[in-house]
Coordinates of C-alpha atoms in Angstrom, one line a residue:
M860 CA 33.9 -223.7 165.1
I861 CA 36.0 -222.9 162.3
G862 CA 36.7 -225.7 162.1
G863 CA 33.7 -227.4 161.7
I864 CA 32.2 -225.1 159.1
R865 CA 35.4 -225.3 157.5
W866 CA 34.2 -228.9 157.3
L867 CA 30.7 -228.2 156.0
Q868 CA 32.2 -225.7 153.4
L869 CA 34.9 -228.9 152.1
S870 CA 31.8 -230.9 152.1
A871 CA 29.6 -229.3 150.1
L872 CA 32.0 -228.9 147.3
G873 CA 33.0 -232.5 147.4
I874 CA 28.8 -232.9 146.6
A875 CA 28.8 -230.0 144.5
L876 CA 31.4 -232.1 142.8
I877 CA 30.2 -235.7 143.3
L878 CA 26.9 -233.9 141.7
A879 CA 28.8 -232.4 138.5
A880 CA 30.5 -236.1 138.2
L881 CA 27.2 -237.6 138.1
L882 CA 25.2 -235.4 135.6
G883 CA 28.1 -235.0 133.6
G884 CA 27.8 -238.9 133.0
R885 CA 24.2 -238.9 132.9
L886 CA 25.4 -236.5 129.5
L887 CA 28.3 -238.8 128.6
L888 CA 25.5 -241.5 128.8
T889 CA 23.1 -239.8 126.3
P890 CA 23.4 -242.3 123.4
A891 CA 24.7 -240.2 120.5
R892 CA 23.7 -240.1 117.4
G893 CA 24.0 -240.5 113.2
D894 CA 22.2 -239.9 110.2
V895 CA 20.2 -242.3 108.6
L896 CA 19.2 -242.0 104.6
V897 CA 16.8 -244.3 103.2
L898 CA 17.0 -244.1 99.0
V899 CA 14.1 -246.4 96.8
S900 CA 15.2 -247.5 93.7
A901 CA 13.4 -250.2 90.5
Q902 CA 15.1 -251.6 87.6
R903 CA 11.3 -249.5 85.4
P904 CA 9.6 -246.8 87.3
D905 CA 7.3 -247.9 90.1
R906 CA 5.3 -246.9 92.8
L907 CA 5.1 -247.8 96.7
P908 CA 2.1 -246.8 99.1
V909 CA 3.1 -244.9 102.2
S910 CA 5.0 -247.6 104.5
T911 CA 6.9 -247.0 107.7
V912 CA 10.3 -247.9 108.1
A913 CA 12.5 -249.1 111.4
L914 CA 16.1 -250.6 112.0
H915 CA 16.7 -253.7 114.1
S916 CA 19.7 -253.0 116.6
A917 CA 20.4 -255.5 119.5
A918 CA 18.1 -253.3 121.2
G919 CA 14.8 -253.6 119.4
W920 CA 13.1 -252.3 116.5
A921 CA 13.8 -248.2 116.3
D922 CA 11.8 -246.3 114.1
V923 CA 13.2 -244.3 111.1
G924 CA 9.8 -242.4 110.3
A925 CA 6.8 -242.6 108.1
S926 CA 6.6 -241.7 104.4
S927 CA 3.9 -240.7 101.9
A928 CA 3.3 -242.5 98.5
H929 CA 6.3 -242.7 96.5
T930 CA 7.1 -242.7 92.9
V931 CA 9.9 -245.3 92.1
P932 CA 12.5 -243.9 89.5
A933 CA 13.9 -246.2 87.5
A934 CA 18.0 -246.4 88.0
P935 CA 20.6 -244.8 88.9
Q936 CA 17.5 -241.9 89.4
T937 CA 17.1 -242.6 93.1
A938 CA 14.0 -241.1 95.7
T939 CA 14.9 -240.3 99.4
L940 CA 12.1 -242.5 101.3
V941 CA 13.3 -241.4 104.6
Q942 CA 16.2 -239.3 106.5
A943 CA 16.4 -240.0 109.9
S944 CA 18.4 -239.3 113.2
V945 CA 19.4 -242.8 114.6
P946 CA 21.7 -244.0 117.8
V947 CA 25.3 -244.6 116.6
G948 CA 25.8 -248.9 116.5
S949 CA 25.1 -251.8 114.4
Y950 CA 22.4 -252.5 112.9
D951 CA 20.6 -255.7 110.9
A952 CA 17.9 -255.0 109.6
V953 CA 15.4 -253.0 107.8
R954 CA 11.3 -253.1 108.1
L955 CA 9.3 -251.4 105.4
G956 CA 6.1 -251.1 105.7
G957 CA 5.1 -255.3 106.7
E958 CA 8.7 -256.0 104.5
T959 CA 11.7 -257.8 106.4
L960 CA 15.0 -256.6 104.9
P961 CA 17.9 -258.7 106.8
V962 CA 21.4 -255.8 106.1
Q963 CA 24.6 -254.9 108.0
V964 CA 24.3 -251.2 108.5
Q965 CA 26.6 -249.8 110.9
V966 CA 25.4 -245.4 112.2
Q967 CA 28.2 -243.0 112.6
R968 CA 27.9 -239.9 114.6
T969 CA 29.8 -238.4 111.5
A970 CA 29.2 -240.0 108.3
L971 CA 25.9 -240.4 106.8
A972 CA 24.3 -244.0 106.3
P973 CA 22.8 -244.4 102.9
I974 CA 20.4 -248.0 102.9
L975 CA 19.1 -247.9 99.1
I976 CA 16.0 -250.6 98.3
A977 CA 14.8 -252.2 95.4
I978 CA 11.0 -252.1 94.1
A979 CA 9.2 -254.3 92.2
S980 CA 5.5 -254.4 91.9
G981 CA 5.3 -251.7 95.0
R982 CA 7.2 -253.8 97.5
P983 CA 10.6 -254.5 98.4
V984 CA 12.3 -256.9 96.3
K985 CA 13.9 -259.5 98.2
Q986 CA 17.8 -259.3 98.7
G987 CA 17.5 -255.4 97.0
I988 CA 18.9 -254.2 99.8
Y989 CA 22.4 -252.6 99.6
A990 CA 23.5 -250.3 102.6
G991 CA 27.0 -247.9 102.3
S992 CA 28.7 -245.6 99.9
E993 CA 30.2 -248.3 97.8
A994 CA 27.3 -250.6 97.6
V995 CA 24.1 -247.9 96.9
S996 CA 26.4 -247.8 94.1
L997 CA 27.0 -251.3 93.5
G998 CA 22.9 -251.4 93.7
L999 CA 21.9 -248.5 90.8
S1000 CA 24.7 -250.2 88.8
Q1001 CA 22.7 -253.6 88.9
L1002 CA 19.6 -251.7 88.4
S1003 CA 20.2 -250.1 86.1
G1004 CA 21.2 -253.8 84.5
Q1005 CA 24.5 -252.5 83.6
M1006 CA 25.9 -255.9 85.4
K1007 CA 24.6 -259.8 83.9
T1008 CA 22.8 -261.8 86.0
M1009 CA 22.7 -265.1 86.9
P1010 CA 19.6 -266.6 85.8
S1011 CA 17.1 -269.0 86.7
F1012 CA 17.4 -271.8 86.8
N1013 CA 16.4 -275.6 87.9
L1014 CA 19.2 -278.6 87.9
L1015 CA 19.5 -281.5 90.7
D1016 CA 22.5 -281.6 93.4
Q1017 CA 24.3 -284.6 93.7
F1018 CA 22.1 -286.5 96.2
G1019 CA 18.9 -286.3 93.4
R1020 CA 17.4 -282.9 95.0
S1021 CA 15.8 -279.6 93.4
F1022 CA 18.7 -276.8 93.2
T1023 CA 17.2 -273.6 91.8
D1024 CA 17.8 -269.9 92.0
A1025 CA 16.3 -269.9 95.2
S1026 CA 18.6 -272.2 96.8
V1027 CA 21.4 -269.0 96.0
A1028 CA 20.1 -266.0 97.3
G1029 CA 21.2 -264.5 100.1
H1030 CA 25.1 -265.9 98.7
N1031 CA 28.0 -265.4 97.7
V1032 CA 28.2 -268.3 95.3
I1033 CA 31.6 -269.3 94.1
L1034 CA 31.2 -271.9 90.7
A1035 CA 33.3 -274.3 88.7
A1036 CA 32.2 -275.5 85.5
F1037 CA 33.9 -278.8 85.2
H1038 CA 33.0 -282.5 84.7
T1039 CA 34.7 -285.4 86.8
T1040 CA 35.6 -287.8 83.4
C1041 CA 38.4 -284.9 82.9
H1042 CA 42.0 -284.7 82.8
E1043 CA 43.4 -281.6 83.0
S1044 CA 42.1 -278.9 85.0
C1045 CA 38.6 -279.7 86.2
P1046 CA 40.7 -281.9 89.5
L1047 CA 42.7 -278.2 90.1
Y1048 CA 39.4 -276.7 90.8
T1049 CA 38.4 -279.4 92.5
G1050 CA 41.7 -278.8 94.6
L1051 CA 41.2 -275.3 94.8
F1052 CA 37.5 -276.3 96.1
L1053 CA 39.3 -278.3 98.6
Q1054 CA 41.4 -275.0 99.1
L1055 CA 38.3 -272.8 100.0
Q1056 CA 36.5 -274.2 101.8
K1057 CA 38.8 -274.4 104.5
Q1058 CA 39.1 -269.8 104.4
L1059 CA 35.7 -269.0 103.9
P1060 CA 32.4 -268.1 105.7
T1061 CA 29.2 -270.1 105.2
S1062 CA 27.8 -267.9 104.1
V1063 CA 29.8 -268.4 100.8
M1064 CA 28.4 -270.8 98.5
L1065 CA 30.8 -273.5 96.8
I1066 CA 28.9 -275.2 93.7
E1067 CA 30.9 -276.9 91.3
A1068 CA 28.5 -277.4 88.2
T1069 CA 28.9 -280.4 85.2
I1070 CA 29.2 -280.0 81.8
N1071 CA 28.9 -283.1 81.0
P1072 CA 25.1 -284.7 82.3
S1073 CA 25.3 -287.5 80.0
E1074 CA 27.6 -289.1 82.6
D1075 CA 27.6 -287.0 85.5
T1076 CA 24.8 -288.4 87.3
P1077 CA 23.5 -287.3 91.3
E1078 CA 24.8 -290.7 91.7
V1079 CA 28.4 -290.2 90.3
L1080 CA 28.4 -287.1 91.1
R1081 CA 27.9 -288.3 94.6
D1082 CA 30.3 -291.2 94.3
Y1083 CA 33.0 -288.9 93.2
A1084 CA 32.3 -286.1 96.1
G1085 CA 33.1 -289.1 98.9
R1086 CA 35.8 -290.1 97.2
V1087 CA 37.9 -286.4 96.9
G1088 CA 36.8 -285.0 100.3
A1089 CA 35.0 -282.3 98.9
S1090 CA 31.3 -281.2 101.0
W1091 CA 30.0 -278.9 98.7
T1092 CA 27.6 -278.7 95.9
F1093 CA 28.0 -280.6 93.0
L1094 CA 25.0 -280.1 89.7
T1095 CA 23.8 -281.7 87.1
G1096 CA 20.7 -282.1 85.4
E1097 CA 19.3 -282.6 81.7
P1098 CA 21.1 -281.6 78.7
T1099 CA 18.9 -278.1 78.0
A1100 CA 18.3 -277.4 81.1
L1101 CA 22.4 -277.2 81.6
A1102 CA 23.2 -275.5 78.3
E1103 CA 20.6 -272.9 80.1
F1104 CA 22.3 -272.8 82.9
W1105 CA 25.7 -271.7 81.4
K1106 CA 24.3 -269.8 78.5
P1107 CA 25.7 -266.5 80.4
F1108 CA 29.3 -267.5 81.0
D1109 CA 29.8 -268.6 77.6
V1110 CA 30.5 -272.2 78.6
E1111 CA 29.9 -275.0 76.5
L1112 CA 28.5 -278.5 77.0
G1113 CA 31.2 -281.6 76.5
S1114 CA 33.1 -284.2 77.5
G1115 CA 37.0 -284.3 76.7
D1116 CA 40.0 -282.8 78.7
V1117 CA 40.3 -279.9 76.4
H1118 CA 37.4 -277.7 76.9
R1119 CA 37.0 -274.1 78.0
S1120 CA 37.4 -273.5 81.9
T1121 CA 35.3 -271.3 83.7
L1122 CA 35.5 -270.4 87.8
A1123 CA 32.9 -267.4 88.1
L1124 CA 32.5 -264.7 91.5
I1125 CA 28.6 -265.0 91.9
D1126 CA 27.5 -261.2 94.1
S1127 CA 24.8 -262.5 96.9
H1128 CA 22.5 -260.0 94.9
G1129 CA 22.5 -262.6 92.3
Y1130 CA 25.1 -260.7 90.1
I1131 CA 27.8 -262.1 87.8
R1132 CA 30.9 -259.9 89.9
S1133 CA 34.2 -261.6 87.9
Y1134 CA 35.7 -264.1 85.9
Y1135 CA 38.7 -266.5 86.1
L1136 CA 39.8 -269.0 82.7
G1137 CA 41.8 -271.4 82.5
A1138 CA 43.7 -274.0 85.6
P1139 CA 43.8 -272.6 88.8
D1140 CA 47.5 -272.6 90.6
V1141 CA 47.2 -275.2 93.3
G1142 CA 50.2 -275.2 94.3
T1143 CA 51.5 -278.9 95.6
S1144 CA 48.6 -280.1 98.0
L1145 CA 47.0 -281.3 95.1
P1146 CA 45.2 -284.9 97.1
P1147 CA 46.7 -287.5 95.7
E1148 CA 42.6 -288.7 94.2
L1149 CA 43.0 -285.5 92.3
A1150 CA 46.3 -286.4 91.8
S1151 CA 45.6 -289.8 90.4
Q1152 CA 43.2 -288.6 87.4
L1153 CA 46.0 -286.2 86.0
N1154 CA 46.9 -287.2 82.6
P1155 CA 50.9 -285.9 81.8
A1156 CA 48.9 -282.4 79.9
G1157 CA 47.1 -281.9 83.6
M1158 CA 50.9 -282.6 85.1
R1159 CA 51.6 -280.4 83.0
L1160 CA 49.4 -277.8 83.9
A1161 CA 49.5 -279.1 88.0
G1162 CA 53.9 -278.4 87.1
G1163 CA 53.3 -275.1 85.9
H1164 CA 51.1 -273.5 88.6
G1165 CA 48.0 -273.0 86.2
D1166 CA 47.0 -270.5 84.8
G1167 CA 48.9 -267.9 87.0
W1168 CA 46.1 -267.1 90.3
G1169 CA 44.5 -269.6 92.8
P1170 CA 43.5 -269.3 95.9
A1171 CA 44.8 -265.6 96.9
Q1172 CA 43.5 -263.9 94.1
V1173 CA 39.7 -266.2 93.8
L1174 CA 40.3 -264.2 98.4
V1175 CA 40.6 -260.2 96.7
S1176 CA 37.8 -261.2 94.2
L1177 CA 35.2 -262.0 96.9
R1178 CA 36.3 -259.6 100.0
A1179 CA 36.0 -257.5 96.8
I1180 CA 32.7 -258.4 96.6
G1181 CA 32.1 -258.3 100.4
G1182 CA 31.9 -261.9 100.5
L1183 CA 34.4 -262.6 103.8
G1184 CA 32.3 -260.6 106.2
S1185 CA 31.0 -262.2 109.0
P1186 CA 27.3 -261.4 109.6
P1187 CA 25.8 -262.5 112.6
T1188 CA 24.7 -266.9 112.3
A1189 CA 20.7 -266.5 111.9
A1190 CA 19.3 -268.7 114.4
E1191 CA 18.4 -272.5 113.3
G1192 CA 15.7 -273.0 115.7
E1193 CA 14.4 -275.7 116.9
G1194 CA 16.0 -279.3 114.9
S1195 CA 13.1 -281.3 114.0
D1196 CA 12.4 -284.0 115.4
F1197 CA 13.2 -288.0 113.6
T1198 CA 12.8 -291.3 114.2
L1199 CA 15.2 -293.6 112.5
P1200 CA 15.7 -297.1 112.5
T1201 CA 19.6 -298.5 114.3
L1202 CA 21.8 -301.4 113.2
D1203 CA 20.2 -303.6 115.6
G1204 CA 16.8 -303.3 114.3
K1205 CA 15.4 -301.2 117.0
K1206 CA 14.2 -297.2 116.9
A1207 CA 15.4 -294.1 118.3
S1208 CA 14.7 -289.9 117.4
L1209 CA 16.2 -286.6 118.7
G1210 CA 13.1 -285.8 120.8
E1211 CA 14.1 -288.7 123.4
F1212 CA 17.2 -287.3 124.3
R1213 CA 16.3 -283.3 125.4
G1214 CA 17.6 -282.8 128.1
R1215 CA 20.8 -283.6 126.7
P1216 CA 23.4 -281.9 124.5
V1217 CA 23.2 -283.5 120.9
L1218 CA 25.6 -284.0 118.1
I1219 CA 24.4 -285.3 115.7
N1220 CA 26.4 -286.2 112.5
F1221 CA 25.8 -286.6 108.3
W1222 CA 28.2 -289.3 106.8
A1223 CA 28.4 -292.4 103.9
T1224 CA 30.4 -295.3 103.5
Y1225 CA 31.8 -293.7 100.2
C1226 CA 32.6 -289.6 101.9
V1227 CA 37.0 -290.7 102.7
P1228 CA 36.5 -287.5 105.0
C1229 CA 33.9 -289.1 106.7
R1230 CA 35.8 -292.3 107.5
V1231 CA 38.4 -289.9 108.9
E1232 CA 37.1 -287.9 111.1
M1233 CA 34.8 -290.7 113.0
P1234 CA 37.1 -292.2 115.4
L1235 CA 37.8 -288.4 116.5
I1236 CA 34.4 -288.6 117.0
E1237 CA 33.8 -291.5 119.0
R1238 CA 37.0 -289.7 121.3
M1239 CA 35.5 -286.5 122.0
A1240 CA 31.6 -288.6 122.5
K1241 CA 33.8 -290.7 125.6
Q1242 CA 35.2 -287.3 127.1
H1243 CA 32.3 -285.5 127.7
P1244 CA 29.9 -289.1 128.8
G1245 CA 27.1 -286.1 129.2
L1246 CA 27.1 -285.5 125.1
V1247 CA 24.4 -287.1 123.0
V1248 CA 26.2 -288.7 119.6
L1249 CA 23.8 -289.7 116.5
L1250 CA 25.6 -291.3 113.9
V1251 CA 23.0 -290.9 110.4
D1252 CA 23.9 -292.9 107.5
E1253 CA 22.5 -290.9 104.8
R1254 CA 21.1 -293.2 101.3
D1255 CA 23.6 -296.3 102.0
S1256 CA 21.8 -299.8 102.2
T1257 CA 22.2 -301.5 105.9
A1258 CA 25.1 -303.9 104.8
A1259 CA 27.3 -300.9 103.5
A1260 CA 26.9 -299.0 106.6
R1261 CA 27.2 -301.8 109.0
T1262 CA 31.1 -303.0 106.9
F1263 CA 32.1 -299.4 108.2
V1264 CA 30.2 -299.1 111.3
A1265 CA 32.6 -303.3 111.8
D1266 CA 35.9 -301.4 110.3
L1267 CA 35.2 -297.9 112.2
H1268 CA 34.5 -300.0 115.6
L1269 CA 32.1 -298.3 116.0
H1270 CA 29.7 -296.9 119.7
S1271 CA 27.8 -294.5 119.3
T1272 CA 24.4 -294.1 118.1
V1273 CA 24.0 -295.5 114.3
L1274 CA 20.6 -294.3 112.1
L1275 CA 19.9 -296.0 109.1
D1276 CA 18.4 -292.3 106.7
S1277 CA 18.7 -295.0 103.6
E1278 CA 16.0 -292.1 101.9
G1279 CA 17.8 -289.2 103.0
K1280 CA 14.5 -287.5 104.8
V1281 CA 16.9 -286.1 107.5
G1282 CA 18.8 -284.6 105.4
D1283 CA 17.1 -283.1 103.6
S1284 CA 15.0 -281.4 106.6
Y1285 CA 18.6 -280.3 107.9
R1286 CA 19.7 -278.8 104.7
I1287 CA 22.3 -281.3 104.2
T1288 CA 25.1 -279.4 100.9
G1289 CA 28.1 -282.2 101.7
L1290 CA 29.1 -284.5 103.5
P1291 CA 30.0 -284.7 106.0
T1292 CA 28.3 -281.8 107.9
T1293 CA 27.7 -282.2 112.2
V1294 CA 25.2 -280.3 113.7
F1295 CA 25.1 -279.5 117.2
V1296 CA 21.5 -279.6 119.2
R1297 CA 21.3 -277.7 122.8
S1298 CA 19.5 -279.6 125.7
D1299 CA 16.2 -277.7 124.3
G1300 CA 16.8 -278.7 121.2
T1301 CA 17.5 -275.6 119.3
I1302 CA 20.7 -275.7 116.8
E1303 CA 23.9 -274.3 119.0
G1304 CA 25.8 -274.2 114.5
R1305 CA 26.9 -276.4 112.7
Y1306 CA 30.1 -277.5 110.5
I1307 CA 30.3 -278.8 106.4
G1308 CA 33.5 -281.3 105.8
Q1309 CA 35.4 -282.7 108.2
T1310 CA 36.2 -281.5 111.5
N1311 CA 39.0 -281.9 113.1
E1312 CA 40.0 -281.6 118.5
Q1313 CA 40.0 -278.0 118.5
V1314 CA 36.1 -277.3 116.4
L1315 CA 34.5 -280.0 118.3
G1316 CA 35.8 -278.9 121.6
S1317 CA 34.8 -275.5 120.0
H1318 CA 31.1 -276.4 119.6
I1319 CA 30.8 -279.0 122.4
A1320 CA 31.8 -277.3 125.1
T1321 CA 29.5 -273.6 123.8
L1322 CA 26.8 -276.9 124.4
G1323 CA 28.0 -278.0 128.4
A1324 CA 28.0 -280.8 127.8

């Protein structure tokens, strides 16, 4: 009997301990919370109507609060829109009224997370959102006119397409002045970009804009990019438009070997953050296509390490303006369907392969890295028979494409995009570009530039091919 009572007592104690543990666990599972402060400011006094504020995370939208109509002061003054406690975690967007603004906000239990939203004409400014103390200070400096902005512009890229300030909105940009017939600093800038493109996230745009538009037509720039293996954006345009474009950078148009050599970093809000002048140090890795373009003075620049700055210094500057972060890749949605002629006179479309993973490679006959990577793509295709490979030739003649295919003994489906309309619909900024499409038709990802076995293998594995 005594033993039974003791067992009951121990059982009761065990149950009590279990209940305590469960209750404690429940308490521990209660989400920790942190404070968010949402501020507004403007370049000149403005007004914001009644609005609600919400934050988005992986768990969905969380209401932060509502605010009455606000007078928005000119920077560096601010007005508090709302301050509230929200669950600790990572947030990727703010909704103000009916406007959704992408931003990266980390809410912590012990630190206030400030967010500044720029207002113009009673609405949030596109790309005008800053999160974190340093970014808010930067935003106020920008709004108060203490920093120079990149001007509005309308130029042409190497494919002859319109390229405007809207094309770079939301991107950190590395911009260099160059022209294709320069024999001194310009080949070094292109060599620098070849090194940088291997180390940068896709959110950073590399742009080389000519200072010699009379010679550097889109066709010339496209040929130059193909020869040197460049898969970034090259710009040209009317002389007056280019002169205006370069004015904030103190760069003048010209065609000689001696000119103002400038590299500028522009942040994702469109503000010019830093400059590098002179020739970069590209070490000993200048490709033969560029080394052969150097004259004796250019060779001395290359051998003398330029003006003492190179990829490492540019990356440090880019990191300082937040350009080396890895924000989540925005979903591209479903791949645009297309129908194009094949080399044998038939037609093929993306839609007919729905239900199977697809690799779309955009290439051209003049593109050296395209020629280098094509045999690798063919080998990977043979190793993954469930994968559909579509090789889309951009803006070439049928005869040139046929010769290219015969030289490399290609067996995958080759499609002719002679007018570049499909490339335009996929926003191709340089060649080669490889787009990976899931079996349900949505885009899994893309890779700009000459690919390799590791990159291809990773994407193909994700596709489940």
